[in-house]
PDB file of N, CA and C in Angstrom:
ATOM      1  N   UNK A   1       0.816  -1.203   0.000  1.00  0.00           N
ATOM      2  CA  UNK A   1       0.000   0.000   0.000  1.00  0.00           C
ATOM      3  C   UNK A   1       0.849   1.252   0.000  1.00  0.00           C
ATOM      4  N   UNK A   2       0.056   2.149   0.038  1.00  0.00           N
ATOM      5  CA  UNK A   2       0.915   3.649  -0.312  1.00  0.00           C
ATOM      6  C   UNK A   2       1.119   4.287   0.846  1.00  0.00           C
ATOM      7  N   UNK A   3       2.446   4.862   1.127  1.00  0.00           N
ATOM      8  CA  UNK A   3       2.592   5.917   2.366  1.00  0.00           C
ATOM      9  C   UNK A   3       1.504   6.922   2.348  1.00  0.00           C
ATOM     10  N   UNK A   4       1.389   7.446   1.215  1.00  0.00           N
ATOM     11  CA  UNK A   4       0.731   8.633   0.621  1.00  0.00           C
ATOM     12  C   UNK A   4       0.226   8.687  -0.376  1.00  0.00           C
ATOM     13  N   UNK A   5      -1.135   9.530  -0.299  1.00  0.00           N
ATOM     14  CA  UNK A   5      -2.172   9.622  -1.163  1.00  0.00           C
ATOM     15  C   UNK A   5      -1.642  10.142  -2.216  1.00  0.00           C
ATOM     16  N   UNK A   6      -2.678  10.167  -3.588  1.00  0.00           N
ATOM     17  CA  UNK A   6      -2.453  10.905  -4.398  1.00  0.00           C
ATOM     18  C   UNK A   6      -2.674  12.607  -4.178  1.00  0.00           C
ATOM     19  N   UNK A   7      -3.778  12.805  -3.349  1.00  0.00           N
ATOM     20  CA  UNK A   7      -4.020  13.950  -2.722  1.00  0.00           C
ATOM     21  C   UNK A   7      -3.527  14.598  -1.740  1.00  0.00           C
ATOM     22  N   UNK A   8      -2.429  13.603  -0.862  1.00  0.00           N
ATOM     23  CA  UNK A   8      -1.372  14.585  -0.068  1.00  0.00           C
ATOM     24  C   UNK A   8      -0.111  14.670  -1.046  1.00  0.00           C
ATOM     25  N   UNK A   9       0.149  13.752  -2.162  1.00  0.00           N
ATOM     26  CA  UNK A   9       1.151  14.457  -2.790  1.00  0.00           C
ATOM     27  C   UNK A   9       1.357  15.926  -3.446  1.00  0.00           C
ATOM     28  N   UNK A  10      -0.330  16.250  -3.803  1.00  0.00           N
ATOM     29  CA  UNK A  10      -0.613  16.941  -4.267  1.00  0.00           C
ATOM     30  C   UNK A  10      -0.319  18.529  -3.760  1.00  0.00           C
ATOM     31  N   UNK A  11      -0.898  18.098  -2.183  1.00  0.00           N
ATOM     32  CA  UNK A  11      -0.667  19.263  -1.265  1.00  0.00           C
ATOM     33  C   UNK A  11       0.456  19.304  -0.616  1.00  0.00           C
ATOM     34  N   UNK A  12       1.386  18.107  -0.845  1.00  0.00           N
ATOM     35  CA  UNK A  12       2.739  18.487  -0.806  1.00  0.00           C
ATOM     36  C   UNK A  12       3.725  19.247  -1.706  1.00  0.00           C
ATOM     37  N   UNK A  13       3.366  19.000  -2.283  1.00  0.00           N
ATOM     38  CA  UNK A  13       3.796  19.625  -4.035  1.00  0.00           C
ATOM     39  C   UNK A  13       3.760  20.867  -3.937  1.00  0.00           C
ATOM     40  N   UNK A  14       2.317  21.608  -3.419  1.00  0.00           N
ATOM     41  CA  UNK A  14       2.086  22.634  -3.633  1.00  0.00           C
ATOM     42  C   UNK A  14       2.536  23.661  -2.059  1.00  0.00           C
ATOM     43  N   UNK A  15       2.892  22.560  -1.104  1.00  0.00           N
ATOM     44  CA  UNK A  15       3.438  23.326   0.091  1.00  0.00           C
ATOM     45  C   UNK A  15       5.051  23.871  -0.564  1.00  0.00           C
ATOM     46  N   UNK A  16       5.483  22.462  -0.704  1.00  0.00           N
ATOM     47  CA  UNK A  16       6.687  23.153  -1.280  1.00  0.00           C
ATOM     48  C   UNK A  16       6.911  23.623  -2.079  1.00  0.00           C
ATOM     49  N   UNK A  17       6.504  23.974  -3.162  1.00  0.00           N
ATOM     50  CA  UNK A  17       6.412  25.432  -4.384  1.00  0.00           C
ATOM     51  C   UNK A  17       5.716  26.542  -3.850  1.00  0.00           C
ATOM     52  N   UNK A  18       5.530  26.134  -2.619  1.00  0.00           N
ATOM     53  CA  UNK A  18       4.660  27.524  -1.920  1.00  0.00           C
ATOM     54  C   UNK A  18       6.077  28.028  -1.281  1.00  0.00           C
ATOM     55  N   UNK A  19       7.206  27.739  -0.914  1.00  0.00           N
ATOM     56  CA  UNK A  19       8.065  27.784  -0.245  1.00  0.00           C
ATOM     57  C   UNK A  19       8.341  27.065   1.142  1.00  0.00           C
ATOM     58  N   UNK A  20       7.471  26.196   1.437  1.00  0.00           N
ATOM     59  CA  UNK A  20       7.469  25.637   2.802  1.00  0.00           C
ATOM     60  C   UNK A  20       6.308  26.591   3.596  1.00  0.00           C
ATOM     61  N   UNK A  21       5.168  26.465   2.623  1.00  0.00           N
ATOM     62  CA  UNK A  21       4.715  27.483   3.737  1.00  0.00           C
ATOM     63  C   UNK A  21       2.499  27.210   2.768  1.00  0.00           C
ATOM     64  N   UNK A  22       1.415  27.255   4.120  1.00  0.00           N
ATOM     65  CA  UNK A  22       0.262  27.119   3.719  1.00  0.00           C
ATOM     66  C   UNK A  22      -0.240  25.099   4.003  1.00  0.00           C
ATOM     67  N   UNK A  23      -0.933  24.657   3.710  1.00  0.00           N
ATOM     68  CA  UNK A  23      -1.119  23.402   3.829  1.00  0.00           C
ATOM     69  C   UNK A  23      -0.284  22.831   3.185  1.00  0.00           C
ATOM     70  N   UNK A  24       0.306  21.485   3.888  1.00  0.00           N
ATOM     71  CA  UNK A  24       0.983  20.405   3.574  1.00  0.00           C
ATOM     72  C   UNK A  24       2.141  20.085   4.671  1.00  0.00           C
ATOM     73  N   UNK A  25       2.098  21.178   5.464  1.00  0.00           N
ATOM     74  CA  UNK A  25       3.013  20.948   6.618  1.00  0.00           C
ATOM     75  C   UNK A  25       2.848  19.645   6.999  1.00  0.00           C
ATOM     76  N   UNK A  26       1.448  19.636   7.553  1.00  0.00           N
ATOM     77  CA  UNK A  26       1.096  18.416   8.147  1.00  0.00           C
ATOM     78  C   UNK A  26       1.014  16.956   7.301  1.00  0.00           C
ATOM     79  N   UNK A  27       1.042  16.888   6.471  1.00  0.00           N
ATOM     80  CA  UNK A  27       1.185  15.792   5.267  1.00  0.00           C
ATOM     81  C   UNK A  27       2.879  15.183   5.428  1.00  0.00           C
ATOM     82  N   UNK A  28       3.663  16.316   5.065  1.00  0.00           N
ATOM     83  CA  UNK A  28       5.452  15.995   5.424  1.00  0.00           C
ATOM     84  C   UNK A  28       5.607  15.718   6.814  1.00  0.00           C
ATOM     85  N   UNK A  29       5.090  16.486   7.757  1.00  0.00           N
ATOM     86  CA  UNK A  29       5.023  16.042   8.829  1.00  0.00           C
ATOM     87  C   UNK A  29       4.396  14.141   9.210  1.00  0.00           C
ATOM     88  N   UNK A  30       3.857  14.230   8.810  1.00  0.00           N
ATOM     89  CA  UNK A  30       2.921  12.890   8.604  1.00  0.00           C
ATOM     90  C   UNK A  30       3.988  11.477   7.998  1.00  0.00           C
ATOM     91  N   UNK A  31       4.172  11.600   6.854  1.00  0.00           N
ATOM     92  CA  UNK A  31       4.703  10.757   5.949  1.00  0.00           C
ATOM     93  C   UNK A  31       6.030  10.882   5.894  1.00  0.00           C
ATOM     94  N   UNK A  32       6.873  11.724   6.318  1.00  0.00           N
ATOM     95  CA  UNK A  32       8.257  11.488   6.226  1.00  0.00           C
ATOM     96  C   UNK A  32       8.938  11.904   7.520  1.00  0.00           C
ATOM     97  N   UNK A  33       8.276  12.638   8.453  1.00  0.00           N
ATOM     98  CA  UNK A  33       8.916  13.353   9.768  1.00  0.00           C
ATOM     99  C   UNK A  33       8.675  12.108  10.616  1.00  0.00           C
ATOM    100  N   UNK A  34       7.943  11.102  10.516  1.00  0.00           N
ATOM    101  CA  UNK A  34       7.231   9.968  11.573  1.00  0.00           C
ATOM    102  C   UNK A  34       8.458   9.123  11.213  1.00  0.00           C
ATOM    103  N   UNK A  35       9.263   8.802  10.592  1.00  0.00           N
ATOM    104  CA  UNK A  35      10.763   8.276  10.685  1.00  0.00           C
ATOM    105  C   UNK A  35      12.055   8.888  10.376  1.00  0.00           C
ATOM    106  N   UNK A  36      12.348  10.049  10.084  1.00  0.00           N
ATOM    107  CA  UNK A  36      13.007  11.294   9.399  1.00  0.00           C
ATOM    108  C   UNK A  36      12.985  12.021  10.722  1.00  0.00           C
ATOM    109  N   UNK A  37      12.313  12.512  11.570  1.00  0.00           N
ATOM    110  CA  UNK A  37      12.341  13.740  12.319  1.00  0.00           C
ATOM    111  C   UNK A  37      11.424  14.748  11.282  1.00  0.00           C
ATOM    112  N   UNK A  38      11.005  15.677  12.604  1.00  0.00           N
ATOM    113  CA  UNK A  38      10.622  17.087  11.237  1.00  0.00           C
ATOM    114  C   UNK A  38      11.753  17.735  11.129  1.00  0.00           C
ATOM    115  N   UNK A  39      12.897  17.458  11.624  1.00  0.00           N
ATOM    116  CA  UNK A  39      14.042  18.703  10.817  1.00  0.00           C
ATOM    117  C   UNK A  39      14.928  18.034  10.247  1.00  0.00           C
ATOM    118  N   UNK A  40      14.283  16.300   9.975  1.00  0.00           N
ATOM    119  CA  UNK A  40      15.083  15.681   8.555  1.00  0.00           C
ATOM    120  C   UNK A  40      16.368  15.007   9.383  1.00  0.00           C
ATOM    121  N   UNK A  41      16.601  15.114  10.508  1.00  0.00           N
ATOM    122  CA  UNK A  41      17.933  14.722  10.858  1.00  0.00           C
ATOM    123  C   UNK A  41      18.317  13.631  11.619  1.00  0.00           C
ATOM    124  N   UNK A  42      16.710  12.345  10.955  1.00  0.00           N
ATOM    125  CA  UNK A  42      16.194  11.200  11.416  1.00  0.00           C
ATOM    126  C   UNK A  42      16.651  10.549  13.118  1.00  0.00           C
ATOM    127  N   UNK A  43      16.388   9.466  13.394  1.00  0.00           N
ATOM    128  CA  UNK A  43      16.177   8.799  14.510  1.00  0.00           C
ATOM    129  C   UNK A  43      17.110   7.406  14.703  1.00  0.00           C
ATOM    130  N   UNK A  44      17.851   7.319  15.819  1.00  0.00           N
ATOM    131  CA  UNK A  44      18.783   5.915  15.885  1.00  0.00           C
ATOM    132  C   UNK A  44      17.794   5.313  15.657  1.00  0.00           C
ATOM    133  N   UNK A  45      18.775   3.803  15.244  1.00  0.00           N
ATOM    134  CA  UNK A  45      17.876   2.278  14.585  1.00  0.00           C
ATOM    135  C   UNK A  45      16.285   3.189  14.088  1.00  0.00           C
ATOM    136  N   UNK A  46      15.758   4.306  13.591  1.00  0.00           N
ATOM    137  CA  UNK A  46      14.820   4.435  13.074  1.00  0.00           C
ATOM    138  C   UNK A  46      14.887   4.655  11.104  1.00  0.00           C
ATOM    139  N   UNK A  47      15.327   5.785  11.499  1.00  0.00           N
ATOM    140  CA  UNK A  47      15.916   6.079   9.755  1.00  0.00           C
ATOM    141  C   UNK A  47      16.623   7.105  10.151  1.00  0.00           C
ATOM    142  N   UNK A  48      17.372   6.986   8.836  1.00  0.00           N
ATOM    143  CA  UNK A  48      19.403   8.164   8.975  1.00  0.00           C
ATOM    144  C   UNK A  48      18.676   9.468   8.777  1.00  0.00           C
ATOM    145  N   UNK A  49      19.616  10.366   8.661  1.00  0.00           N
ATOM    146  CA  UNK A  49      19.745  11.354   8.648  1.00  0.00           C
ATOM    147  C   UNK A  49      19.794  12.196   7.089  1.00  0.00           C
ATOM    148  N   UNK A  50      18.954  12.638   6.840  1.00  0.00           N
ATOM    149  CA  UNK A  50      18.254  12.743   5.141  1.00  0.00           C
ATOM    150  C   UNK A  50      18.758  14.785   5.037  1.00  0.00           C
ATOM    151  N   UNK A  51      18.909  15.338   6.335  1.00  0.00           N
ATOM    152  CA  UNK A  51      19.193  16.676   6.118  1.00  0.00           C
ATOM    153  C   UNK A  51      20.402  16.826   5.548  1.00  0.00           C
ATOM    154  N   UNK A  52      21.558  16.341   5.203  1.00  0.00           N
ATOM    155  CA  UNK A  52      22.920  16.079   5.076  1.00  0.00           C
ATOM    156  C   UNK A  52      22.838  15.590   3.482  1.00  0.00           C
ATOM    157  N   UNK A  53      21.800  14.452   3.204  1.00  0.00           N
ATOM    158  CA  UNK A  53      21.279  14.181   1.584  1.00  0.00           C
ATOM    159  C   UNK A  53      21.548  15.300   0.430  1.00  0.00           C
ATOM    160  N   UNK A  54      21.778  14.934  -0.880  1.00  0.00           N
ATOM    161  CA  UNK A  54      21.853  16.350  -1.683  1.00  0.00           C
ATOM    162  C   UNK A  54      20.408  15.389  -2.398  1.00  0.00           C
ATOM    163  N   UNK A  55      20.026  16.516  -3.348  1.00  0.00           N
ATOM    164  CA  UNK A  55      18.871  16.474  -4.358  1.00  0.00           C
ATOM    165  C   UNK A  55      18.446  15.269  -4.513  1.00  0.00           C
ATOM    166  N   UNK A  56      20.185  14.963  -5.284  1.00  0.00           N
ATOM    167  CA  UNK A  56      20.168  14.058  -6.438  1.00  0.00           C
ATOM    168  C   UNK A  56      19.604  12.948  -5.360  1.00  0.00           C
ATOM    169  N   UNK A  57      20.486  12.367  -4.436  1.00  0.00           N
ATOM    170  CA  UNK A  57      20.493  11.258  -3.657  1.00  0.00           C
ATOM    171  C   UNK A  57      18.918  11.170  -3.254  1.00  0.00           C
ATOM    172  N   UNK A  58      18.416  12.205  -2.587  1.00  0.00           N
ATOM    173  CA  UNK A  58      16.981  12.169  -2.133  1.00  0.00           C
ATOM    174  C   UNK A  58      16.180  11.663  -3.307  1.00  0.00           C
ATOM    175  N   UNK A  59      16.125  12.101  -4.603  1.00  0.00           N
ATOM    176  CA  UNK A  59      15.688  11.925  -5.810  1.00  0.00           C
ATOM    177  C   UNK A  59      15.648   9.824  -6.274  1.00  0.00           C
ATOM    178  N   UNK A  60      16.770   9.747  -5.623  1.00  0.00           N
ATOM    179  CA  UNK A  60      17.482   8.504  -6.090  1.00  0.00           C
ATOM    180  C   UNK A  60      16.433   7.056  -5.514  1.00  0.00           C
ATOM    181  N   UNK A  61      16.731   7.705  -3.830  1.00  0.00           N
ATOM    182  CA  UNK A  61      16.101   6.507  -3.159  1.00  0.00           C
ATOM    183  C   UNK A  61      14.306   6.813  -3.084  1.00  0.00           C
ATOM    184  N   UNK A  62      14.155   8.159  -3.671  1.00  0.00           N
ATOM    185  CA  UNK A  62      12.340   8.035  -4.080  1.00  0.00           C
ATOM    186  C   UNK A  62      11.964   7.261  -5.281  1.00  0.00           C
ATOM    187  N   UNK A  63      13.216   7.018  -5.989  1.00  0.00           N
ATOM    188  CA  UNK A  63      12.838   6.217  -7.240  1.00  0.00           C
ATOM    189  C   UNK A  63      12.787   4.685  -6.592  1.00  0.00           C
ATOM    190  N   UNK A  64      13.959   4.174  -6.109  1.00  0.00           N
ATOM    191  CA  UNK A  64      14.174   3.207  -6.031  1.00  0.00           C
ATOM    192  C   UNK A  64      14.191   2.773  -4.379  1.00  0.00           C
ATOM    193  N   UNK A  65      13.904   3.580  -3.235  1.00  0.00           N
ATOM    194  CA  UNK A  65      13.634   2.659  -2.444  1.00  0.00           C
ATOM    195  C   UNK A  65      15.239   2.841  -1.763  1.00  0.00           C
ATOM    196  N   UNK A  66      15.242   1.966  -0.575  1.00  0.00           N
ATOM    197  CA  UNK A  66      16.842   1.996  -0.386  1.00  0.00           C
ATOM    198  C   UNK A  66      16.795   1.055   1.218  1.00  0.00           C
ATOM    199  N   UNK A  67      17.659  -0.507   0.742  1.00  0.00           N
ATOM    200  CA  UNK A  67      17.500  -1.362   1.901  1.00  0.00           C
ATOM    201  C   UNK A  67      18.979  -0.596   3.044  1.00  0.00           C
ATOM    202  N   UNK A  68      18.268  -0.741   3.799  1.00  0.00           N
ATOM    203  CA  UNK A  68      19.634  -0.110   5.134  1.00  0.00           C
ATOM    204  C   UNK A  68      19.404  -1.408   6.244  1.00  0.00           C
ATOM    205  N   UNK A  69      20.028  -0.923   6.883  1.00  0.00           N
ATOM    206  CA  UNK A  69      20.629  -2.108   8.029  1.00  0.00           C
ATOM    207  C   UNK A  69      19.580  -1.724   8.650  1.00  0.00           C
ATOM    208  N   UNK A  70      18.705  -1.129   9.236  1.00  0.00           N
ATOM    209  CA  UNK A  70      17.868  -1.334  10.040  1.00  0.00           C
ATOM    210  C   UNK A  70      16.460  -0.659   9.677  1.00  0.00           C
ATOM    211  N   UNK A  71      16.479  -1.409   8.200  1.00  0.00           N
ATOM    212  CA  UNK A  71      14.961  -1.748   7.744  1.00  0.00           C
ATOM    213  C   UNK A  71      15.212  -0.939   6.056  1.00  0.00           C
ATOM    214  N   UNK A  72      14.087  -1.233   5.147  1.00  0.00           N
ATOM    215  CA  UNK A  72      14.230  -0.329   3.779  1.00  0.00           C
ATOM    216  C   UNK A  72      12.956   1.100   3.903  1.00  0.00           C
ATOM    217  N   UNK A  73      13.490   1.543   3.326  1.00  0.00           N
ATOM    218  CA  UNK A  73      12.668   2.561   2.628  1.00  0.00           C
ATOM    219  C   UNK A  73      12.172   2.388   1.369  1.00  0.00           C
ATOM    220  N   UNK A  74      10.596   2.575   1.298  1.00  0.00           N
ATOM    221  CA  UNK A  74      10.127   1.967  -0.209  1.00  0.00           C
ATOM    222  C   UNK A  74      10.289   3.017  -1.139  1.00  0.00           C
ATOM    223  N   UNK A  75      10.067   2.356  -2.176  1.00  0.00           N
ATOM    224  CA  UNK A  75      10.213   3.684  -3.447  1.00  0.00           C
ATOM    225  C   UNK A  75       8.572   4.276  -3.413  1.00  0.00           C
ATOM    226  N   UNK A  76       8.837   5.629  -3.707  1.00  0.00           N
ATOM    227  CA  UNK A  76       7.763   6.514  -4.404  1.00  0.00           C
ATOM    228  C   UNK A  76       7.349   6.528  -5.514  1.00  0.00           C
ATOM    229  N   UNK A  77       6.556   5.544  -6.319  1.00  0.00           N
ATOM    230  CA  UNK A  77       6.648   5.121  -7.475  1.00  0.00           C
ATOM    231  C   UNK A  77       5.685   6.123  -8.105  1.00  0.00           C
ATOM    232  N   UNK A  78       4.713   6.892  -7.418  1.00  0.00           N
ATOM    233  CA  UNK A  78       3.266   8.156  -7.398  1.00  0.00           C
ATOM    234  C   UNK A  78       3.576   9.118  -7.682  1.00  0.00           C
ATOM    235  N   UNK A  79       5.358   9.380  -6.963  1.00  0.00           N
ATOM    236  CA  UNK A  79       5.355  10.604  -6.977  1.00  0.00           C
ATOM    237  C   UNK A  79       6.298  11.286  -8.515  1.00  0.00           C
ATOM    238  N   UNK A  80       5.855  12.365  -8.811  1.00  0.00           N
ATOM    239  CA  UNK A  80       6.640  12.752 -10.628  1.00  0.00           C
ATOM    240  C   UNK A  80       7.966  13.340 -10.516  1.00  0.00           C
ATOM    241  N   UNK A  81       8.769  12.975 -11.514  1.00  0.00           N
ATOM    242  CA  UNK A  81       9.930  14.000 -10.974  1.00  0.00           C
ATOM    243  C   UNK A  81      10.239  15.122 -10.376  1.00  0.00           C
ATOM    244  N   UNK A  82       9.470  16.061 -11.003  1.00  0.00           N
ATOM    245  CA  UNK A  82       9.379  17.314 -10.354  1.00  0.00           C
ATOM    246  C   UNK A  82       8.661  17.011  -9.131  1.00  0.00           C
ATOM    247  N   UNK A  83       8.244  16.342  -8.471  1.00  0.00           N
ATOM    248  CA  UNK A  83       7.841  16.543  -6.612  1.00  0.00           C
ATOM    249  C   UNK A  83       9.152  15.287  -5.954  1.00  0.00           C
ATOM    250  N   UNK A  84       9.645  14.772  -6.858  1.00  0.00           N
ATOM    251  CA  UNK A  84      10.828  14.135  -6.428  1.00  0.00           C
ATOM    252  C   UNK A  84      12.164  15.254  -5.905  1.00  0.00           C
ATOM    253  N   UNK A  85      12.161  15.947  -7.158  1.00  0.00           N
ATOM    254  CA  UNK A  85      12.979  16.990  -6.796  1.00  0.00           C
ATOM    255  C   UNK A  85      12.860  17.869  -5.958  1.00  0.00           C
ATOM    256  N   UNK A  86      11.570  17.677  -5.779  1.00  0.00           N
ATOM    257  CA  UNK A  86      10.578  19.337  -4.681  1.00  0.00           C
ATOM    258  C   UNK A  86      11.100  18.971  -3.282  1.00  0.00           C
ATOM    259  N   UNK A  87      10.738  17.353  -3.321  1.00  0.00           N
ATOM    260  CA  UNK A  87      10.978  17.094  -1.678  1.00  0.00           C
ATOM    261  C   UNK A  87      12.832  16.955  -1.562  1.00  0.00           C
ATOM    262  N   UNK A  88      13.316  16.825  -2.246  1.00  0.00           N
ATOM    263  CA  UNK A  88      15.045  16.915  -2.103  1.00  0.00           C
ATOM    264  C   UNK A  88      15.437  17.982  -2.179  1.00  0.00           C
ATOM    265  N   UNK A  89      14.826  19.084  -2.656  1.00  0.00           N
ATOM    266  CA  UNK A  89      15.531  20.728  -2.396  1.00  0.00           C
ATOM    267  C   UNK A  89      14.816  20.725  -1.282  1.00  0.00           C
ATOM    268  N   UNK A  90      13.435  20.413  -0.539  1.00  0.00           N
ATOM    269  CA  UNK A  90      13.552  20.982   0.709  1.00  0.00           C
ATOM    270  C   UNK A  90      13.802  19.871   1.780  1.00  0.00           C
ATOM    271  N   UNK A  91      14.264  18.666   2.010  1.00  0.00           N
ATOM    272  CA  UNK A  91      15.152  18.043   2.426  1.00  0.00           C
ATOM    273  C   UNK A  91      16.517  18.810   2.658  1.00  0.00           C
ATOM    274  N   UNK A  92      17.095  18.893   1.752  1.00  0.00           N
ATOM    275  CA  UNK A  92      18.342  19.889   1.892  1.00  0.00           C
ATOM    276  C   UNK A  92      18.746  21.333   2.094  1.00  0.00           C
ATOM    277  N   UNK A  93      17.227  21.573   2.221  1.00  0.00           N
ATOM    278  CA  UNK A  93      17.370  23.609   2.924  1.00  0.00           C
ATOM    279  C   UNK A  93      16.703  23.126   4.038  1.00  0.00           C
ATOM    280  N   UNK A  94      15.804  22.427   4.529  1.00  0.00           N
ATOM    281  CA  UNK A  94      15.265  22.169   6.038  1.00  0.00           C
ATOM    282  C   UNK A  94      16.320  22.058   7.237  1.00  0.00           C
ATOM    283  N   UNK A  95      17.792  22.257   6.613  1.00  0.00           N
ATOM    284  CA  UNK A  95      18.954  21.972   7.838  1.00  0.00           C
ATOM    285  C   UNK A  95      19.492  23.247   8.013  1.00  0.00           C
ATOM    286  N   UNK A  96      19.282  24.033   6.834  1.00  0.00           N
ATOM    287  CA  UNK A  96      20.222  25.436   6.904  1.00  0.00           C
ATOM    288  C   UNK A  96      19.903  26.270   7.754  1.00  0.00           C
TER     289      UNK A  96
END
């Protein structure tokens, strides 16, 4: 099954082309902060640390998923390039 709807991608999409800012907080909050942290700078034995990630890499394991030692991350197969890229530029300004 899906982390996420087609309709919170949607309003994720549009949080982050909003600049991080209006609905969708709670969606990222939801679907990627619940093993990530909300400031991306994840949780022991939960998931690594994704604020430190560049674009590309964030881009990489939304395509394909990514097995780690203490569990995988599935791929985003829903989500389009451009919101692939959306969530890896703000992955990587959420630390600055």
């Amino acid at each position: 099954g899906a982390l996420i709807t087609d309709a919170e991608i949607d309003t994720v999409s549009k949080y982050v082309a909003n600049g991080m800012a209006g609905a969708g907080a709670e969606v990222f909050a939801g679907a990627c902060a619940a093993c990530h942290g909300a400031d991306g700078e994840g949780m022991d034995f939960v998931a690594p640390n994704v604020a430190s990630f560049d674009s590309k890499l964030v881009t990489n394991v939304l395509n394909h998923g990514k097995k780690g030692v203490i569990g995988k991350m599935p791929a985003f197969e829903r989500l389009n390039a451009k919101q692939k890229e959306a969530v890896g530029a703000y992955i990587t300004d959420i630390s600055k």
